[in-house]
Short mmCIF file of C-alpha atoms in Angstrom, two decimals:
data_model
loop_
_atom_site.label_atom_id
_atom_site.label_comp_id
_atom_site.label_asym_id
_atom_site.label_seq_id
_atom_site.Cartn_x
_atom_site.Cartn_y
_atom_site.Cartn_z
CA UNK A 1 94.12 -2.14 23.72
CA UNK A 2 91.34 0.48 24.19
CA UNK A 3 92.52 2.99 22.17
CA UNK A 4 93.14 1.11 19.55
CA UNK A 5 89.81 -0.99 19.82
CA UNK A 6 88.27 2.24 20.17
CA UNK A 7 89.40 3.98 17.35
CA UNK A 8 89.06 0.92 15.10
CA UNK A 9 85.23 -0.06 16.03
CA UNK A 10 82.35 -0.22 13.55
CA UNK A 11 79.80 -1.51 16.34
CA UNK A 12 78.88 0.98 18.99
CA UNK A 13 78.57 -2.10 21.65
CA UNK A 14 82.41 -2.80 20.61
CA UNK A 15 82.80 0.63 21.04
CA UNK A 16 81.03 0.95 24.95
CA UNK A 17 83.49 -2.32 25.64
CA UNK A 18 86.78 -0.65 24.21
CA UNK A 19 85.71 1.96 26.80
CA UNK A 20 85.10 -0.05 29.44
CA UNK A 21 89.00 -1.53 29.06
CA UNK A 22 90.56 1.77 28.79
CA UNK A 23 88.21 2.55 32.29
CA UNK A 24 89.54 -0.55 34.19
CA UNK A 25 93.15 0.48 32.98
CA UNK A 26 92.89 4.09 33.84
CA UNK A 27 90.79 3.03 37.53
CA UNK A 28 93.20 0.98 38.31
CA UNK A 29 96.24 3.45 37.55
CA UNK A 30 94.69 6.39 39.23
CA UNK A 31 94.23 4.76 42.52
CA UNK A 32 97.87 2.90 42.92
CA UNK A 33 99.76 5.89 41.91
CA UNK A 34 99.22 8.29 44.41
CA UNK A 35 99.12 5.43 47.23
CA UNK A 36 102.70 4.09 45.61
CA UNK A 37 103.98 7.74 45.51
CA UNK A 38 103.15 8.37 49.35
CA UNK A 39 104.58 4.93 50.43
CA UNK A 40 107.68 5.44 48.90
CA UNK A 41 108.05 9.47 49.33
CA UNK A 42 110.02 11.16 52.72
CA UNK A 43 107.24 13.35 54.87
CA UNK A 44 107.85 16.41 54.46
CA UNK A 45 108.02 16.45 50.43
CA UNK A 46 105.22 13.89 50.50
CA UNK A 47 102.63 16.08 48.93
CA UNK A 48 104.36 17.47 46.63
CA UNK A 49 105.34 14.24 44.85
CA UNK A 50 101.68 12.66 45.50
CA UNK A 51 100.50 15.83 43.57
CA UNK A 52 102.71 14.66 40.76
CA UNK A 53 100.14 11.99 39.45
CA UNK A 54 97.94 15.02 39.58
CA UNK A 55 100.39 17.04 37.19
CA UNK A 56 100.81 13.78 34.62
CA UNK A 57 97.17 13.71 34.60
CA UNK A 58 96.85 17.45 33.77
CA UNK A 59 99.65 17.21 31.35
CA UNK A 60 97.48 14.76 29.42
CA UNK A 61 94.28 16.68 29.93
CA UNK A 62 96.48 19.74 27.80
CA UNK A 63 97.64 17.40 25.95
CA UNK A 64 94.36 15.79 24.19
CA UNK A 65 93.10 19.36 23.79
CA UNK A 66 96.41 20.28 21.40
CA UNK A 67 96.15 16.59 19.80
CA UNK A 68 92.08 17.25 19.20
CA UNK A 69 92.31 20.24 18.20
CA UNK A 70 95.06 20.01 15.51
CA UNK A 71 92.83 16.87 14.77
CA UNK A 72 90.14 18.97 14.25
CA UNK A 73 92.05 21.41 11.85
CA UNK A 74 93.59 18.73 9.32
CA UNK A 75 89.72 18.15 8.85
CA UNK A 76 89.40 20.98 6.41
CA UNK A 77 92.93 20.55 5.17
CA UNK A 78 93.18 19.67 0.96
CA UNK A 79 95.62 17.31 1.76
CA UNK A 80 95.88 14.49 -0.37
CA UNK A 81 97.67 12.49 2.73
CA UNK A 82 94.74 13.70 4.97
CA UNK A 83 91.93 12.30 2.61
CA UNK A 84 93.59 9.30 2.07
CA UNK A 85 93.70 8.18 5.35
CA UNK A 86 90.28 9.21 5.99
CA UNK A 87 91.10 11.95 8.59
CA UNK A 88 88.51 14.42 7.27
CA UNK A 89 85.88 12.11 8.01
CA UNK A 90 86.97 9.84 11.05
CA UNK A 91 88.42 12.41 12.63
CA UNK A 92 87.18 11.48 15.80
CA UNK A 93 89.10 7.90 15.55
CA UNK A 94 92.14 9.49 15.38
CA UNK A 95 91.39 11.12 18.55
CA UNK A 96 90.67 8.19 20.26
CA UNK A 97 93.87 6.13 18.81
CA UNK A 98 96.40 8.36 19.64
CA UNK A 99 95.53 7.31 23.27
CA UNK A 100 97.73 4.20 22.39
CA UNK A 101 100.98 6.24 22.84
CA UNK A 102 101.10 7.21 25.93
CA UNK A 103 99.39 4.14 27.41
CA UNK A 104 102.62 2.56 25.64
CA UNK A 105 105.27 4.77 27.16
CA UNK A 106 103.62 4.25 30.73
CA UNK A 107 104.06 0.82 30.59
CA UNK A 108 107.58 0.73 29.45
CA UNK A 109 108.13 3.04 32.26
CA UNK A 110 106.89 0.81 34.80
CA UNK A 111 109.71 -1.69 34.57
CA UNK A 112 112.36 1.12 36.03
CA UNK A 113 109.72 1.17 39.33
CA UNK A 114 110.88 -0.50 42.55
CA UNK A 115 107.86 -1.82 44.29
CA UNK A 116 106.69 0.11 47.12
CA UNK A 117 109.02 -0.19 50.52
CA UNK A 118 106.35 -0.46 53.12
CA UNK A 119 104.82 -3.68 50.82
CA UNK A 120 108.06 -5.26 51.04
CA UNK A 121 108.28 -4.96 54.59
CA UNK A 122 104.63 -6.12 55.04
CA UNK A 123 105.67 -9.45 53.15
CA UNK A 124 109.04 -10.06 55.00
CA UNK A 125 111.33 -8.56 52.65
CA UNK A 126 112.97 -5.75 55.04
CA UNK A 127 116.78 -5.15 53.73
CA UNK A 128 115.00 -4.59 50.46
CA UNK A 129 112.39 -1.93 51.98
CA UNK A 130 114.97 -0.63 54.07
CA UNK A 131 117.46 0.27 51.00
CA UNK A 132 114.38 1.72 48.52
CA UNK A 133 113.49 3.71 51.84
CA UNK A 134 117.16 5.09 51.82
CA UNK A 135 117.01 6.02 48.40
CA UNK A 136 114.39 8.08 48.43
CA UNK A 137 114.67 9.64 51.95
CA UNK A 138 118.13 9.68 52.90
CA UNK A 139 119.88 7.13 55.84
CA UNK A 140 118.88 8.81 58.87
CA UNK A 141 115.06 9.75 57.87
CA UNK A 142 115.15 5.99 56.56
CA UNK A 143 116.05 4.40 60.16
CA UNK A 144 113.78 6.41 61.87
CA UNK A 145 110.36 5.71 59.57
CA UNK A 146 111.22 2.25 59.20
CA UNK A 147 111.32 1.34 63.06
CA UNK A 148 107.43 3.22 62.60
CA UNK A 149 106.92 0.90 59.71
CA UNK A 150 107.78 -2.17 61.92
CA UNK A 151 106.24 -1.27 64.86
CA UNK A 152 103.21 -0.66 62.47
CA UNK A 153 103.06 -3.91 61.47
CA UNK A 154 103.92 -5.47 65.03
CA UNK A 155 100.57 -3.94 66.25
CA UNK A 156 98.52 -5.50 63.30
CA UNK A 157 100.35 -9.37 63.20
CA UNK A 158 97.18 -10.61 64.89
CA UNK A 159 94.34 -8.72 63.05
CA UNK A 160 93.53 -10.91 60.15
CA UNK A 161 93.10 -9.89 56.41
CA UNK A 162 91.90 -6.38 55.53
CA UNK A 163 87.93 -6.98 54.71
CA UNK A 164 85.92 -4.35 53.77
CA UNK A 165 83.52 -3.98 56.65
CA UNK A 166 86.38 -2.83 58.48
CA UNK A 167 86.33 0.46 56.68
CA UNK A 168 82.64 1.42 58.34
CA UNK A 169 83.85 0.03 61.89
CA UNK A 170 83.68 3.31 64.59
CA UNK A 171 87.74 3.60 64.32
CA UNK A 172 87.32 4.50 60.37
CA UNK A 173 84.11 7.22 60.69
CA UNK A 174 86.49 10.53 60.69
CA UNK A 175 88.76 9.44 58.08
CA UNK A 176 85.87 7.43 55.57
CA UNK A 177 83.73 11.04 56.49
CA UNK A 178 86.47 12.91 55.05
CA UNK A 179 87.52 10.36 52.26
CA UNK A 180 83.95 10.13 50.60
CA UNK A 181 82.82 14.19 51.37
CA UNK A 182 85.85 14.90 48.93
CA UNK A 183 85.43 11.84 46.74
CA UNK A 184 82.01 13.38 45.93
CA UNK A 185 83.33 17.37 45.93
CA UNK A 186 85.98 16.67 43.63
CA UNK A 187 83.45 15.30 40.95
CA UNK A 188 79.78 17.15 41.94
CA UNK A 189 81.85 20.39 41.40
CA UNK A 190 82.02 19.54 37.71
CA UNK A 191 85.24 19.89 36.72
CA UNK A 192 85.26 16.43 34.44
CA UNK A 193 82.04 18.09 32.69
CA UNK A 194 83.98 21.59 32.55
CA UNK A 195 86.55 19.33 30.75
CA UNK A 196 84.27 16.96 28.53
CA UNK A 197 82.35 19.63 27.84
CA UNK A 198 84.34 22.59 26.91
CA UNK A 199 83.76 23.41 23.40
CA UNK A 200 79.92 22.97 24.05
CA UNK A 201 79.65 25.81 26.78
CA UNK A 202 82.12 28.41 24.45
CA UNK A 203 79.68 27.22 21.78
CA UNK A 204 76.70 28.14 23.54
CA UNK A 205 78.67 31.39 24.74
CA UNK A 206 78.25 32.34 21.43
CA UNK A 207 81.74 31.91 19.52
CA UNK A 208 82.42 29.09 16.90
CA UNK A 209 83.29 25.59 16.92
CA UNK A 210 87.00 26.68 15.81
CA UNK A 211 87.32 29.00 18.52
CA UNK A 212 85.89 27.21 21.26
CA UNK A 213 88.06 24.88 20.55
CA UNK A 214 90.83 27.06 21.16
CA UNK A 215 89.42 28.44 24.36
CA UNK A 216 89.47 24.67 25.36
CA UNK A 217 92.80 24.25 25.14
CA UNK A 218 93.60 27.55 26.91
CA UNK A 219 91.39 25.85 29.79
CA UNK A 220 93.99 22.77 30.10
CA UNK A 221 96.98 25.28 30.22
CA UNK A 222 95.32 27.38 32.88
CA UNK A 223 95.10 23.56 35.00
CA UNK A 224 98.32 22.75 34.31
CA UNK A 225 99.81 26.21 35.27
CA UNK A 226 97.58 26.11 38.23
CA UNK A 227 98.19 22.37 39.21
CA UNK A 228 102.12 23.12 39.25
CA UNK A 229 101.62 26.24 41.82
CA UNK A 230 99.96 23.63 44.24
CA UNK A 231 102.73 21.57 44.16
CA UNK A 232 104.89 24.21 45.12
CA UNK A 233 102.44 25.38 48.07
CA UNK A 234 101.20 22.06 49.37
CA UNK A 235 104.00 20.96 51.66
CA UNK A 236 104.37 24.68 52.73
CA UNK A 237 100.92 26.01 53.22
CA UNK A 238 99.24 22.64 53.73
CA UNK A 239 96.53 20.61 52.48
CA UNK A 240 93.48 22.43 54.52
CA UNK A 241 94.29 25.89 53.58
CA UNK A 242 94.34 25.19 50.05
CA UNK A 243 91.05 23.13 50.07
CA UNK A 244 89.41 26.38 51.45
CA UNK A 245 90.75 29.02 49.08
CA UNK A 246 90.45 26.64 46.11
CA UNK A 247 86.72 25.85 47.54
CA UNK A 248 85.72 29.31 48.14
CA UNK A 249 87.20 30.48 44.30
CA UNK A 250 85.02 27.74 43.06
CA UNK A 251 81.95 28.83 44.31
CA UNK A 252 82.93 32.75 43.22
CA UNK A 253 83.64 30.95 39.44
CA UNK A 254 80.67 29.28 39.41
CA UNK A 255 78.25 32.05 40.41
CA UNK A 256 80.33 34.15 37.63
CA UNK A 257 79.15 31.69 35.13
CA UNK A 258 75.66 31.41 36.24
CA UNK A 259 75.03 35.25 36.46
CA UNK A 260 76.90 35.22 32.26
CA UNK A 261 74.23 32.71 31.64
CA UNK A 262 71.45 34.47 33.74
CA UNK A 263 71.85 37.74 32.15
CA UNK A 264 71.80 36.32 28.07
CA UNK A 265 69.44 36.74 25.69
CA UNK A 266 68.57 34.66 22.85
CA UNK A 267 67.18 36.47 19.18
CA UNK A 268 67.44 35.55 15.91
CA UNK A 269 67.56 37.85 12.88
CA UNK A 270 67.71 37.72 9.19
CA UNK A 271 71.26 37.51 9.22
CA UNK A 272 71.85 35.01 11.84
CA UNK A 273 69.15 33.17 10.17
CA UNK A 274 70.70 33.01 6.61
CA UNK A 275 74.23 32.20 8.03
CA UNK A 276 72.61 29.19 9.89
CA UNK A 277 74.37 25.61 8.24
CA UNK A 278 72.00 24.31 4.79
CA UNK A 279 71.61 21.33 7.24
CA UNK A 280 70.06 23.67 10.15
CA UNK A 281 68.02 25.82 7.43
CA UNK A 282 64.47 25.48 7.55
CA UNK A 283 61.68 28.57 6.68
CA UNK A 284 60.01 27.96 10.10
CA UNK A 285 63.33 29.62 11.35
CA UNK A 286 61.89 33.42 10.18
CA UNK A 287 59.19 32.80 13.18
CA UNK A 288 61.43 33.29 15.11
CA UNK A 289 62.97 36.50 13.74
CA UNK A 290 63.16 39.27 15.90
CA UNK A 291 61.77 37.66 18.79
CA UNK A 292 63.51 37.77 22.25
CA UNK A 293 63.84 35.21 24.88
CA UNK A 294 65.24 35.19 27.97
CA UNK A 295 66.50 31.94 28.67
CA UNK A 296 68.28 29.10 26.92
CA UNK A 297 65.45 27.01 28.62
CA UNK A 298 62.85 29.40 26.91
CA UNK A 299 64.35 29.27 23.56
CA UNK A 300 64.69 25.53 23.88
CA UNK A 301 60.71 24.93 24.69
CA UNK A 302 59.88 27.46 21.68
CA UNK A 303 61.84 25.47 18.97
CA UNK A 304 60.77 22.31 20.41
CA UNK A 305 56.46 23.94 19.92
CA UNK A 306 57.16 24.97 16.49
CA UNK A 307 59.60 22.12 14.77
CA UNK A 308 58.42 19.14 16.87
CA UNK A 309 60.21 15.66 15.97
CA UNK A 310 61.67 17.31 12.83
CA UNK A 311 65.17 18.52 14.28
CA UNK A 312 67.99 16.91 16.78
CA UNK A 313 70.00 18.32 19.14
CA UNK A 314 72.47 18.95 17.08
CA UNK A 315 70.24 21.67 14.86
CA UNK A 316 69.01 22.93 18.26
CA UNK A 317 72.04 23.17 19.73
CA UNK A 318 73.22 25.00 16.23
CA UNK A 319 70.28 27.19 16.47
CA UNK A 320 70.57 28.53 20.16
CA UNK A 321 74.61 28.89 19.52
CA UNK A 322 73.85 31.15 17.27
CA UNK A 323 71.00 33.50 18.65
CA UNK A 324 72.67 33.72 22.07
CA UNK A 325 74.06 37.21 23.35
CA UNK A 326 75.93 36.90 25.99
CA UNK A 327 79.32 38.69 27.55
CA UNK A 328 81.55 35.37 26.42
CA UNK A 329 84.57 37.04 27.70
CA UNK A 330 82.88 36.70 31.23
CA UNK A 331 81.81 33.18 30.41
CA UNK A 332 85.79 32.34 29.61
CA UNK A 333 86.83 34.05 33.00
CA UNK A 334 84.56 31.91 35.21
CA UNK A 335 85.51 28.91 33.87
CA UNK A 336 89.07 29.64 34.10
CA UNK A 337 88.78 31.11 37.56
CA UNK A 338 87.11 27.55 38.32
CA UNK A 339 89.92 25.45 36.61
CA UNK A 340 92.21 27.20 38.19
CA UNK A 341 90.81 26.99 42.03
CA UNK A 342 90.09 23.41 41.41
CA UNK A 343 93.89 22.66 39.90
CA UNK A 344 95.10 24.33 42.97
CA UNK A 345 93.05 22.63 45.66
CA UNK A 346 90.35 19.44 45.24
CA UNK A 347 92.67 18.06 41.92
CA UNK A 348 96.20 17.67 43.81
CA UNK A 349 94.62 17.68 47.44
CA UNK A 350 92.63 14.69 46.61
CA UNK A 351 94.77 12.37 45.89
CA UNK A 352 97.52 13.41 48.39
CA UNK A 353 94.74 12.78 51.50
CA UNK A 354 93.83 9.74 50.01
CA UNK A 355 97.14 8.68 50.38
CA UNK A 356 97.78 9.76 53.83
CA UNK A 357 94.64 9.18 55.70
CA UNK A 358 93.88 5.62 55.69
CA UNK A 359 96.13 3.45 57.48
CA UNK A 360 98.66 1.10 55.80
CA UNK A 361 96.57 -2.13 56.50
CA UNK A 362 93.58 -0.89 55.15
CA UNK A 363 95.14 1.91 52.91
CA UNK A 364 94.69 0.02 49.33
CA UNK A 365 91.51 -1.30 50.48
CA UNK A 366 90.05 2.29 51.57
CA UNK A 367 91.81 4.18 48.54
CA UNK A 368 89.88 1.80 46.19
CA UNK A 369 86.72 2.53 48.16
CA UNK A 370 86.70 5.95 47.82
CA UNK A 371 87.95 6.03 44.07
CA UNK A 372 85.36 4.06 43.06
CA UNK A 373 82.86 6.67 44.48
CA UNK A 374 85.16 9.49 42.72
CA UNK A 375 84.82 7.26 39.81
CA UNK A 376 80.90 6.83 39.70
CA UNK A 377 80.26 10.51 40.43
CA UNK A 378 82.57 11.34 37.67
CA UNK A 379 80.48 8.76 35.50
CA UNK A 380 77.10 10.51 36.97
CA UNK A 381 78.47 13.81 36.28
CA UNK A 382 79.02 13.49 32.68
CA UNK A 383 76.01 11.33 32.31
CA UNK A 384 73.40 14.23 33.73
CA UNK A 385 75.55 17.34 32.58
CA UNK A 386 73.59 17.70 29.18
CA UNK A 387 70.01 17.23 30.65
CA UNK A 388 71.08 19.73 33.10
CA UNK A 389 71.56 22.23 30.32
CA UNK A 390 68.32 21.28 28.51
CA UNK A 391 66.13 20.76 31.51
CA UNK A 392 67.11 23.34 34.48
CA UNK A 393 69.43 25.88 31.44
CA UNK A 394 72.36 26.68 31.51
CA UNK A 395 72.19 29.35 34.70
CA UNK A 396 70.40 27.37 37.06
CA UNK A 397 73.09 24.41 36.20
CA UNK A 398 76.43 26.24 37.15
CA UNK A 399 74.28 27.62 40.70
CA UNK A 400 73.98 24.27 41.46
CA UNK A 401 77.61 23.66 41.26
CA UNK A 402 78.27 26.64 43.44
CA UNK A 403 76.07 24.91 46.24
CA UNK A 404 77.35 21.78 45.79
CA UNK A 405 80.84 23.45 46.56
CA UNK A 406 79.74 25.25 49.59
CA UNK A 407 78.17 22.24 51.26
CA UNK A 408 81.83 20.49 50.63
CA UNK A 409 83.88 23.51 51.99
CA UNK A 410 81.32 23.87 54.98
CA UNK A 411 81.86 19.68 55.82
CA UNK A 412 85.81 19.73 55.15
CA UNK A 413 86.10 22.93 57.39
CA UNK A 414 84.68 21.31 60.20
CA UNK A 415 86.38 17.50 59.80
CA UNK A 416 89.37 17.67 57.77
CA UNK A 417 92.52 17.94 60.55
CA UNK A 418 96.00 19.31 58.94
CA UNK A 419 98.07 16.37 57.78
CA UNK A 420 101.31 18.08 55.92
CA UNK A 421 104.75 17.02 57.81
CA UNK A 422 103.63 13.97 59.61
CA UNK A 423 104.35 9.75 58.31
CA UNK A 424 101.84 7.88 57.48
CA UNK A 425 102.40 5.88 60.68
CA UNK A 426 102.06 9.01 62.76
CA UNK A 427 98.44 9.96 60.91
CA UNK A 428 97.43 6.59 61.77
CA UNK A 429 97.20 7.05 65.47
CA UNK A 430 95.98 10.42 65.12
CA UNK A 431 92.89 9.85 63.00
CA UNK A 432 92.49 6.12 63.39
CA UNK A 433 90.67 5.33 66.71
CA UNK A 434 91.14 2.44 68.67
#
C-alpha cells in the first residue's frame, strides 16, 4: 500500500502519509523478525540465523541501489516505451513503486511460518511448541530447552501482564543499559545517512551523478559481502569481539573520511565554470575564478555573500561538486572501510542481542522499546545529516561520527557480557536480577 501510494501521489501530504504506512509496516517487521528467529532457533546457531534478517535487509539495501540506478539510466534512454510511460521524468516514482514487489512476496511468504514455539507454550499450546521446537533443533536439544521454557513460565504464573515500567525496574538496568547504548550506536554512527546519502558525498567527492551512483551500489555489495562474513563468525567468535573490531574500524573509517574532507580544496576556473549546467550558469560565477578556499563551509558562506536568495541548494550543491579537489579514491575507501565494519558488527550484532537479552516475558515489550529508539535516531539521523554538511562541513561532520563511535565502544566494553552458546532461559538468570 505504501509503495504504491507513494509512487502514485500528486500531494506531498499524501506523500508524508504513504511514508508513514510503509514506516509502521517496515517497524513492525524489523522488530518481530529477529525476536521470532531467536525463539524458534537452537543455541548454538542462534546468531547466525538472527543475523539473517540482517542479510534480507542488506540484500534489499543492494538491491534498491541496482533497481535506482538502472532507474536512473533509462532516464536518458530514446526509448519510445520509456517516454511513454513517463520514466524520464517520474523517474523517482518508479523507484518508490517497485517497493510493492517485495512487500508482496514477504507476505505470501508468511503463510509457510509456524508461529513461534515459546508463544505457544506461553498460551497453553505445548505438544504444538514442543514439535516446532523439534523441528528446528533436533529431539534431544528440544526436551532439554523446553523443560527451561516451562520452568520459565512456572516462575512468572503469578507476575501479572508485562507493563512497561517494568523495563526501568533495578532487575532490567544492565540489560536496558546495553539495549539503548547500541540502539543509539547503531544509528549515531551514520550508517542510514552513509546509505541515504551516498550519491551526495561521491558527488561532493568530486565525480558525477552517473558515477556516484555507481560507487553507491558498490557500497551495498561491500555490506552485503561483509554482513555474510558475520554470520559465519558470530556463533564462533561471539557477539562482543565483533562489536569491538567492527567499533574500532568505524572510528579508523570515519577519521579517513574526515581527514579526505579536511585536506580538500575548493577553486573554480574558466573551464569548470563553462561546463557548469545552463541552469547553474550565472556571470557572478567568474568572481569566483581562480580563487581558493579551504573548506566546503568556506565556499558555502562565499556563494551564499555574493548570490544571496537567487540560487538553491541544488545550484550550490552543483557549484561546490564541481570546484572540489579532493583524493575521491580515499573518500570511497573510508566509506567502504565503514560499511564494511558496521555490516560485520553493530548491523547483525544488533539485532541478535536484542533478541537474546531481554527475558521472554518482557522480550516483545523491551525489543519494541529499544527499536523505537533505533527507529527515532535513524529518523534524527537523516533529518540533521544535511545541516551537518552545510553548517559544521563536511570534515567536522564525519569526526563527529568517529566520537560518537568511541563513546559506544568505550560503554559496550565495559557492560556488554558474552552471550553466544547460552538459551534464552539461561541469559535470563544471568543478566536479569532478581
Amino acid at each position: 500500500i505504501s509503495a504504491i501510494t507513494s509512487a502514485l501521489a500528486t500531494e506531498f501530504w499524501f506523500f508524508i502519509v504513504a511514508r508513514m504506512i510503509g514506516g509502521i509496516g517496515v517497524g513492525a517487521s524489523l522488530i518481530i523478525a529477529p525476536m521470532y528467529i531467536a525463539e524458534i532457533s537452537p543455541p548454538k546457531s542462534r546468531g547466525r540465523l538472527v543475523s539473517f534478517n540482517q542479510l534480507n535487509i542488506v540484500i534489499g539495501i543492494s538491491v534498491a541501489f541496482f533497481s535506482n540506478y538502472l532507474i536512473l539510466k533509462l532516464t536518458n534512454s530514446d526509448a519510445s516505451w520509456v517516454k511513454s510511460l513517463n520514466i524520464d521524468s517520474q523517474a523517482w516514482r518508479y523507484m518508490l513503486g517497485v517497493e510493492a514487489i517485495p512487500a508482496i512476496l514477504y507476505f505470501a511468504f508468511l503463510f509457510f511460518v509456524p508461529r513461534s514455539p515459546r508463544w505457544l507454550a506461553l498460551k497453553g499450546f505445548e505438544e504444538k511448541a514442543l514439535a516446532i521446537m523439534k523441528k528446528a533443533s533436533g529431539e534431544e536439544i528440544a526436551l532439554e530447552e523446553f523443560k527451561a521454557i516451562k520452568d520459565s513460565i512456572a516462575s512468572n504464573a503469578q507476575k501479572s501482564k508485562a507493563n512497561i515500567k517494568e523495563l526501568f525496574m533495578p532487575a532490567m538496568k544492565l540489560v536496558m543499559i546495553i539495549g539503548i547504548v547500541i540502539a543509539i550506536t547503531q544509528q549515531i554512527t551514520r550508517i542510514n545517512a552513509v546509505f541515504f546519502y551516498a550519491p551526495m558525498i561521491f558527488e561532493q567527492s568530486g565525480v558525477g551523478v552517473d558515477a556516484s551512483f555507481s560507487q553507491a551500489i558498490f557500497v551495498g555489495l561491500t555490506n552485503l559481502v561483509f554482513t555474510i562474513v558475520a554470520m559465519w563468525l558470530i556463533d564462533k567468535l561471539g557477539r562482543k569481539p565483533l562489536l569491538m573490531i567492527g567499533l574500532i574500524g568505524i572510528v579508523i573509517s570515519m577519521s579517513v573520511i574526515g581527514m579526505a574532507f579536511k585536506s580538500a580544496t575548493y577553486s573554480l576556473d574558466r573551464e569548470k565554470i563553462t561546463a557548469l549546467d545552463k541552469k547553474v550558469m550565472n556571470e557572478k560565477l567568474y568572481l569566483f575564478e581562480d580563487k581558493t578556499f579551504e573548506s566546503d563551509k568556506e565556499i558555502r558562506q562565499e556563494i551564499a555573500k555574493v548570490f544571496g536568495n537567487d540560487i538553491n541548494k541544488n545550484q550550490e550543491n552543483a557549484i561546490i561538486t564541481k570546484a572540489i579537489n579532493i583524493n575521491s579514491t580515499l573518500v570511497l575507501f573510508g566509506i567502504i572501510a565503514f560499511v564494511a565494519s558496521f555490516a560485520c558488527s553493530l548491523g547483525p550484532v544488533m539485532w541478535v542481542l536484542f533478541s537474546e537479552l531481554f527475558p521472554n516475558r518482557l522480550r516483545g515489550l523491551a525489543i519494541s522499546f529499544a527499536g523505537t529508539i533505533n527507529s527515532a535516531f535513524s529518523f534524527l539521523v537523516q533529518l540533521v545529516f544535511p545541516w551537518e554538511l552545510e553548517n559544521i562541513g563536511n570534515s567536522n561532520t564525519f569526526f563527529l561520527y568517529g566520537i560518537f563511535a568511541i563513546i559506544g565502544l568505550i560503554v559496550l566494553k565495559i557492560y556488554l557480557p558474552e552471550t553466544k552458546g547460552k538459551s534464552l532461559e539461561e541469559l535470563e538468570k544471568i543478566l536479569v536480577k532478581s
